[in-house]
XYZ file of N, CA, C and O in Angstrom:
556
model
N -17.774 -2.767 21.795
C -18.454 -2.786 20.550
C -18.528 -4.264 19.993
O -17.544 -4.940 20.123
N -19.579 -4.591 19.405
C -19.684 -6.023 18.770
C -20.322 -5.912 17.451
O -21.226 -5.146 17.264
N -19.707 -6.682 16.595
C -20.144 -6.682 15.143
C -19.741 -8.081 14.560
O -18.552 -8.398 14.614
N -20.576 -8.721 13.933
C -20.441 -9.947 13.303
C -18.908 -10.524 13.313
O -18.156 -10.186 12.517
N -18.708 -11.309 14.292
C -17.401 -11.989 14.396
C -16.331 -11.172 15.169
O -15.288 -11.687 15.457
N -16.628 -9.991 15.498
C -15.656 -9.150 16.172
C -16.205 -8.794 17.574
O -17.304 -8.317 17.747
N -15.448 -9.053 18.554
C -15.807 -8.489 19.911
C -14.486 -7.823 20.389
O -13.473 -8.358 20.603
N -14.551 -6.402 20.577
C -13.491 -5.688 20.809
C -13.719 -4.819 22.102
O -14.663 -4.073 22.117
N -12.982 -5.027 23.144
C -12.976 -4.249 24.345
C -11.622 -4.013 24.727
O -10.665 -4.629 24.213
N -11.292 -3.053 25.638
C -9.903 -2.880 26.021
C -9.395 -4.175 26.756
O -8.208 -4.300 26.746
N -10.193 -4.991 27.233
C -9.785 -6.188 27.970
C -10.116 -7.499 27.247
O -9.643 -8.551 27.685
N -10.854 -7.474 26.174
C -11.185 -8.729 25.512
C -11.195 -8.477 23.971
O -11.974 -7.624 23.529
N -10.432 -9.216 23.238
C -10.288 -9.086 21.814
C -10.547 -10.447 21.282
O -9.779 -11.386 21.434
N -11.729 -10.615 20.567
C -12.024 -11.896 19.874
C -12.116 -11.474 18.353
O -13.181 -10.853 17.924
N -11.135 -11.900 17.643
C -11.164 -11.675 16.178
C -10.874 -13.009 15.460
O -10.143 -13.218 14.507
N -11.589 -13.998 15.954
C -11.516 -15.400 15.457
C -12.274 -15.548 14.110
O -13.257 -14.841 13.928
N -11.775 -16.406 13.232
C -12.529 -16.839 12.094
C -12.881 -15.629 11.116
O -13.925 -15.462 10.747
N -11.804 -14.854 10.859
C -11.972 -13.612 9.945
C -11.017 -13.603 8.760
O -10.827 -12.537 8.219
N -10.350 -14.745 8.560
C -9.434 -14.808 7.463
C -8.280 -13.691 7.568
O -7.814 -13.249 6.581
N -7.834 -13.417 8.803
C -6.775 -12.451 8.952
C -5.462 -13.173 8.428
O -5.311 -14.415 8.597
N -4.600 -12.331 7.770
C -3.366 -12.918 7.322
C -2.222 -12.054 7.910
O -2.510 -10.935 8.423
N -1.012 -12.566 7.817
C 0.086 -11.926 8.387
C 0.500 -12.417 9.674
O 0.125 -13.514 10.139
N 1.236 -11.678 10.466
C 1.737 -12.109 11.819
C 0.981 -11.405 12.867
O 0.211 -10.416 12.646
N 1.095 -11.957 14.058
C 0.410 -11.382 15.259
C 1.154 -10.104 15.525
O 2.420 -10.117 15.730
N 0.579 -8.943 15.606
C 1.250 -7.663 15.941
C 1.865 -7.703 17.311
O 1.157 -8.003 18.264
N 3.111 -7.351 17.401
C 3.783 -7.336 18.722
C 3.147 -6.214 19.617
O 3.245 -6.307 20.825
N 2.429 -5.321 18.994
C 1.707 -4.156 19.828
C 0.730 -4.784 20.781
O 0.375 -4.025 21.714
N 0.246 -5.930 20.567
C -0.700 -6.569 21.467
C -0.053 -6.730 22.859
O -0.803 -6.567 23.940
N 1.245 -6.749 22.914
C 1.983 -6.857 24.229
C 1.971 -5.576 24.941
O 2.302 -5.624 26.232
N 1.584 -4.531 24.456
C 1.394 -3.193 25.217
C 0.050 -2.962 25.713
O -0.196 -1.893 26.371
N -0.906 -3.871 25.408
C -2.329 -3.745 25.910
C -2.398 -4.366 27.302
O -2.899 -5.450 27.477
N -1.946 -3.610 28.343
C -1.798 -4.148 29.635
C -3.069 -4.707 30.262
O -3.088 -5.587 31.202
N -4.193 -4.162 29.948
C -5.564 -4.557 30.494
C -6.062 -5.777 29.833
O -7.096 -6.339 30.259
N -5.454 -6.281 28.702
C -6.070 -7.306 27.931
C -6.106 -8.602 28.778
O -5.119 -9.027 29.398
N -7.303 -9.156 28.873
C -7.493 -10.397 29.592
C -7.732 -11.634 28.660
O -7.504 -12.697 29.111
N -8.277 -11.366 27.482
C -8.633 -12.462 26.593
C -8.269 -12.016 25.180
O -8.693 -11.019 24.668
N -7.402 -12.848 24.589
C -7.057 -12.659 23.185
C -7.297 -13.917 22.415
O -6.760 -14.960 22.617
N -8.236 -13.821 21.435
C -8.589 -14.859 20.580
C -8.399 -14.508 19.093
O -9.165 -13.586 18.614
N -7.536 -15.105 18.510
C -7.199 -14.905 17.056
C -7.278 -16.292 16.399
O -6.673 -16.448 15.293
N -8.006 -17.106 16.858
C -8.139 -18.473 16.295
C -8.840 -18.521 14.911
O -9.584 -17.573 14.548
N -8.537 -19.623 14.162
C -9.208 -19.894 12.954
C -9.071 -18.741 11.910
O -10.008 -18.296 11.275
N -7.872 -18.298 11.715
C -7.476 -17.326 10.819
C -6.289 -17.917 9.977
O -6.121 -19.057 9.982
N -5.638 -17.015 9.229
C -4.421 -17.402 8.363
C -3.217 -16.802 8.849
O -2.333 -16.461 8.098
N -2.997 -16.596 10.166
C -1.901 -15.980 10.711
C -0.660 -16.875 10.647
O -0.797 -18.062 10.737
N 0.459 -16.262 10.448
C 1.742 -16.984 10.370
C 2.766 -16.369 11.148
O 2.580 -15.322 11.645
N 3.959 -17.022 11.225
C 5.043 -16.559 12.021
C 4.967 -16.959 13.435
O 4.159 -17.602 13.833
N 5.917 -16.563 14.235
C 5.953 -16.955 15.674
C 4.990 -16.076 16.581
O 4.446 -15.046 16.160
N 4.794 -16.576 17.748
C 4.028 -15.786 18.756
C 4.971 -14.809 19.190
O 6.156 -15.041 19.588
N 4.539 -13.488 19.201
C 5.518 -12.411 19.550
C 5.875 -12.574 21.086
O 4.999 -12.737 21.928
N 7.142 -12.402 21.454
C 7.614 -12.456 22.788
C 6.946 -11.336 23.733
O 6.729 -11.545 24.963
N 6.467 -10.321 23.099
C 5.950 -9.235 23.813
C 4.555 -9.612 24.466
O 4.122 -9.019 25.366
N 3.955 -10.730 24.024
C 2.721 -11.198 24.627
C 3.019 -11.571 26.146
O 2.116 -11.596 26.935
N 4.258 -11.894 26.399
C 4.673 -12.183 27.781
C 4.531 -10.927 28.688
O 4.602 -11.119 29.921
N 4.343 -9.842 28.198
C 4.171 -8.582 28.981
C 2.741 -8.471 29.516
O 2.400 -7.582 30.377
N 1.910 -9.387 28.986
C 0.479 -9.308 29.416
C 0.163 -10.001 30.746
O -0.372 -11.128 30.770
N 0.432 -9.312 31.819
C 0.352 -9.895 33.176
C -1.136 -10.249 33.462
O -1.386 -11.142 34.387
N -2.087 -9.577 32.907
C -3.535 -9.794 33.238
C -4.179 -10.819 32.181
O -5.373 -11.055 32.349
N -3.441 -11.292 31.242
C -3.981 -12.247 30.298
C -4.463 -13.457 30.905
O -3.622 -14.157 31.572
N -5.701 -13.848 30.703
C -6.316 -14.976 31.324
C -6.387 -16.188 30.350
O -6.300 -17.377 30.563
N -6.802 -15.751 29.023
C -6.975 -16.743 28.013
C -6.261 -16.296 26.739
O -6.479 -15.174 26.263
N -5.559 -17.224 26.101
C -4.842 -16.983 24.831
C -5.216 -18.093 23.879
O -5.069 -19.229 24.131
N -5.963 -17.743 22.930
C -6.572 -18.685 21.959
C -6.041 -18.387 20.602
O -6.443 -17.447 19.959
N -5.086 -19.228 20.025
C -4.428 -19.058 18.730
C -4.499 -20.226 17.817
O -3.906 -20.367 16.874
N -5.546 -21.148 18.205
C -5.598 -22.420 17.440
C -6.119 -22.259 15.983
O -6.613 -21.164 15.663
N -5.664 -23.280 15.169
C -6.058 -23.275 13.734
C -5.606 -22.032 12.939
O -6.345 -21.290 12.440
N -4.250 -21.813 13.000
C -3.604 -20.826 12.138
C -2.470 -21.492 11.536
O -2.406 -22.697 11.410
N -1.507 -20.718 10.983
C -0.246 -21.282 10.473
C 0.962 -20.770 11.242
O 2.029 -20.539 10.614
N 0.775 -20.572 12.498
C 1.860 -20.024 13.350
C 2.906 -21.136 13.442
O 2.704 -22.273 13.483
N 4.180 -20.535 13.612
C 5.327 -21.466 13.683
C 6.345 -20.944 14.659
O 6.173 -20.000 15.360
N 7.576 -21.636 14.631
C 8.615 -21.273 15.570
C 8.373 -21.976 16.850
O 7.632 -22.852 16.955
N 9.169 -21.500 17.837
C 9.065 -22.112 19.116
C 8.122 -21.203 20.070
O 7.923 -20.016 19.660
N 7.652 -21.731 21.060
C 6.837 -21.000 21.978
C 7.797 -20.102 22.805
O 8.853 -20.525 23.212
N 7.524 -18.738 22.908
C 8.528 -17.900 23.555
C 8.655 -18.056 25.038
O 7.598 -18.406 25.672
N 9.815 -18.048 25.488
C 10.109 -18.084 26.951
C 9.316 -17.136 27.706
O 8.824 -17.432 28.815
N 9.067 -16.020 27.104
C 8.363 -14.911 27.823
C 6.940 -15.183 28.265
O 6.274 -14.539 29.065
N 6.263 -16.234 27.618
C 4.963 -16.564 27.911
C 4.885 -16.855 29.301
O 3.767 -16.731 29.969
N 5.915 -17.343 29.966
C 5.883 -17.693 31.366
C 5.690 -16.512 32.297
O 5.450 -16.686 33.495
N 5.790 -15.274 31.758
C 5.558 -14.118 32.546
C 4.083 -13.719 32.714
O 3.744 -12.826 33.451
N 3.193 -14.333 31.909
C 1.776 -14.027 31.926
C 1.224 -14.853 33.099
O 0.360 -15.741 32.980
N 1.340 -14.302 34.271
C 1.132 -15.023 35.560
C -0.405 -15.396 35.679
O -0.769 -16.292 36.399
N -1.288 -14.520 35.001
C -2.814 -14.878 35.237
C -3.321 -15.862 34.263
O -4.358 -16.296 34.417
N -2.516 -16.221 33.284
C -2.898 -17.189 32.278
C -3.535 -18.434 32.799
O -2.902 -19.114 33.551
N -4.730 -18.679 32.439
C -5.439 -19.973 32.863
C -5.683 -20.878 31.694
O -5.657 -22.103 31.934
N -5.935 -20.396 30.537
C -6.236 -21.213 29.302
C -5.393 -20.791 28.122
O -5.365 -19.725 27.744
N -4.703 -21.812 27.547
C -3.873 -21.552 26.389
C -4.199 -22.647 25.285
O -3.937 -23.799 25.561
N -4.809 -22.076 24.228
C -5.195 -23.034 23.076
C -4.333 -22.677 21.865
O -4.542 -21.632 21.212
N -3.347 -23.615 21.669
C -2.493 -23.427 20.606
C -2.420 -24.507 19.494
O -1.471 -24.551 18.709
N -3.389 -25.331 19.451
C -3.455 -26.486 18.533
C -3.557 -26.087 17.148
O -3.989 -24.948 16.758
N -3.197 -27.054 16.296
C -3.350 -26.983 14.869
C -2.574 -25.825 14.294
O -3.080 -24.949 13.487
N -1.278 -25.715 14.623
C -0.358 -24.745 14.063
C 0.926 -25.508 13.630
O 0.777 -26.694 13.398
N 1.966 -24.858 13.460
C 3.182 -25.459 13.101
C 4.305 -25.264 14.131
O 5.541 -25.175 13.775
N 3.911 -25.109 15.324
C 4.957 -24.964 16.428
C 5.946 -26.058 16.490
O 5.451 -27.259 16.338
N 7.094 -25.811 16.696
C 8.173 -26.938 16.759
C 9.115 -26.470 17.945
O 9.013 -25.547 18.522
N 10.053 -27.436 18.202
C 11.059 -27.245 19.137
C 10.568 -27.612 20.431
O 9.740 -28.431 20.722
N 11.176 -26.954 21.509
C 10.909 -27.221 22.916
C 9.764 -26.446 23.503
O 9.540 -25.263 23.039
N 9.230 -26.953 24.583
C 8.263 -26.235 25.295
C 9.124 -25.460 26.295
O 10.060 -26.017 27.001
N 8.858 -24.180 26.366
C 9.738 -23.390 27.298
C 9.677 -23.815 28.767
O 8.532 -24.053 29.201
N 10.868 -23.977 29.496
C 10.679 -24.322 30.915
C 9.955 -23.249 31.727
O 9.517 -23.567 32.852
N 9.886 -22.057 31.192
C 9.194 -21.060 31.992
C 7.622 -21.311 32.050
O 6.982 -20.654 32.861
N 7.198 -22.263 31.350
C 5.826 -22.667 31.418
C 5.370 -23.052 32.828
O 4.243 -22.750 33.283
N 6.326 -23.520 33.574
C 6.019 -23.943 34.891
C 5.761 -22.853 35.827
O 5.311 -22.920 36.999
N 6.080 -21.566 35.326
C 5.785 -20.392 36.183
C 4.229 -20.086 36.159
O 3.827 -19.173 36.865
N 3.493 -20.661 35.307
C 2.101 -20.310 35.077
C 1.233 -21.039 36.077
O 0.509 -21.982 35.797
N 1.308 -20.594 37.398
C 0.708 -21.297 38.445
C -0.880 -21.365 38.403
O -1.471 -22.101 39.064
N -1.486 -20.469 37.609
C -2.962 -20.464 37.388
C -3.407 -21.277 36.190
O -4.601 -21.279 35.950
N -2.484 -21.827 35.420
C -2.792 -22.594 34.247
C -3.716 -23.791 34.523
O -3.430 -24.647 35.312
N -4.857 -23.788 33.831
C -5.808 -24.894 33.938
C -5.816 -25.780 32.719
O -5.970 -26.921 32.801
N -5.718 -25.139 31.505
C -5.751 -25.889 30.270
C -4.623 -25.479 29.353
O -4.427 -24.258 29.131
N -3.995 -26.446 28.854
C -2.940 -26.167 27.771
C -3.175 -27.209 26.655
O -3.101 -28.439 26.897
N -3.536 -26.707 25.479
C -3.792 -27.564 24.407
C -2.800 -27.214 23.256
O -2.880 -26.130 22.667
N -2.026 -28.245 22.877
C -0.916 -28.051 21.896
C -1.102 -29.155 20.830
O -0.124 -29.415 20.100
N -2.168 -29.868 20.609
C -2.198 -30.868 19.767
C -2.115 -30.386 18.245
O -2.352 -29.170 18.014
N -1.610 -31.289 17.388
C -1.452 -31.081 15.933
C -0.438 -29.933 15.755
O -0.620 -28.889 15.044
N 0.743 -30.130 16.355
C 1.886 -29.249 16.220
C 3.094 -30.176 15.971
O 2.904 -31.393 15.892
N 4.257 -29.654 15.939
C 5.495 -30.426 15.808
C 6.482 -30.307 16.902
O 7.659 -30.057 16.710
N 5.885 -30.271 18.086
C 6.737 -30.167 19.279
C 7.703 -31.414 19.374
O 7.203 -32.549 19.264
N 8.961 -31.196 19.653
C 9.992 -32.283 19.587
C 10.684 -32.581 20.839
O 11.798 -33.219 20.918
N 10.249 -32.034 21.994
C 11.027 -32.141 23.216
C 10.166 -32.801 24.269
O 8.972 -32.921 24.179
N 10.859 -33.123 25.375
C 10.053 -33.617 26.545
C 9.242 -32.556 27.084
O 9.527 -31.366 27.187
N 8.221 -32.987 27.792
C 7.299 -32.103 28.624
C 8.068 -31.674 29.864
O 8.594 -32.538 30.576
N 8.201 -30.362 30.186
C 8.887 -29.980 31.360
C 8.176 -30.499 32.565
O 7.032 -30.868 32.522
N 8.908 -30.556 33.742
C 8.238 -30.952 34.952
C 7.101 -30.019 35.380
O 7.326 -28.842 35.620
N 5.839 -30.528 35.335
C 4.740 -29.614 35.530
C 4.085 -29.957 36.887
O 2.944 -29.588 37.191
N 4.873 -30.677 37.801
C 4.198 -31.079 39.059
C 3.843 -29.855 39.940
O 3.036 -29.956 40.750
N 4.455 -28.689 39.643
C 4.088 -27.463 40.370
C 2.819 -26.802 39.895
O 2.291 -25.991 40.477
N 2.323 -27.228 38.749
C 1.079 -26.720 38.179
C -0.156 -27.344 38.726
O -0.796 -28.164 38.100
N -0.420 -26.999 40.042
C -1.436 -27.726 40.806
C -2.902 -27.506 40.253
O -3.785 -28.241 40.617
N -3.057 -26.389 39.537
C -4.382 -26.036 39.042
C -4.629 -26.573 37.663
O -5.782 -26.557 37.142
N -3.603 -27.291 37.081
C -3.732 -27.844 35.705
C -4.736 -28.963 35.725
O -4.682 -29.966 36.443
N -5.782 -28.832 34.772
C -6.849 -29.815 34.687
C -6.724 -30.525 33.272
O -7.135 -31.725 33.250
N -6.213 -29.868 32.282
C -6.117 -30.507 30.988
C -4.863 -30.171 30.277
O -4.484 -28.958 30.171
N -4.079 -31.137 29.860
C -2.854 -31.031 29.165
C -3.022 -31.981 27.887
O -2.944 -33.207 28.085
N -3.202 -31.346 26.715
C -3.516 -32.207 25.593
C -2.451 -31.949 24.504
O -2.214 -30.878 24.135
N -1.757 -33.107 24.290
C -0.699 -33.122 23.203
C -1.070 -34.381 22.374
O -1.154 -35.461 22.850
N -1.139 -34.271 21.138
C -1.209 -35.354 20.171
C -0.309 -34.983 19.008
O -0.005 -33.812 18.881
N 0.014 -35.913 18.165
C 1.010 -35.665 17.059
C 2.309 -35.178 17.660
O 2.824 -34.168 17.232
N 2.713 -35.787 18.712
C 3.944 -35.375 19.437
C 5.106 -36.133 18.834
O 5.017 -37.391 18.651
N 6.110 -35.480 18.445
C 7.284 -36.082 17.847
C 8.383 -36.156 18.861
O 8.861 -35.165 19.321
N 8.847 -37.312 19.279
C 9.884 -37.545 20.264
C 11.138 -38.184 19.650
O 11.008 -38.892 18.745
């Protein structure tokens, strides 16, 4: 079904730019067929639910331009199919989880305009990585 700003399928949810408030529901983690989750340009807050790590078929995670905070969950490394992760312009802080290096299909990781305070983990095993974008990095 498609309707002004919403694209909802069992495998693709695009709910960007809709002034959504609150936190990301952990129930998204039970949508095993989900391949694309886009909640960008909303007013979401709180951390990324660790349950999103249950999404083994997730190819793209787009959460940029919200008010999300906390650290990136370790469990995100379980999303083996993940190719693109757009997390810029939020309030993420702390370390990048070392489990990130398990994402062997990762092509793009965009974390600019956050408050990440740790070193980048060894990403030499991420042979498909084409873009790694960090700015406003606090070391």
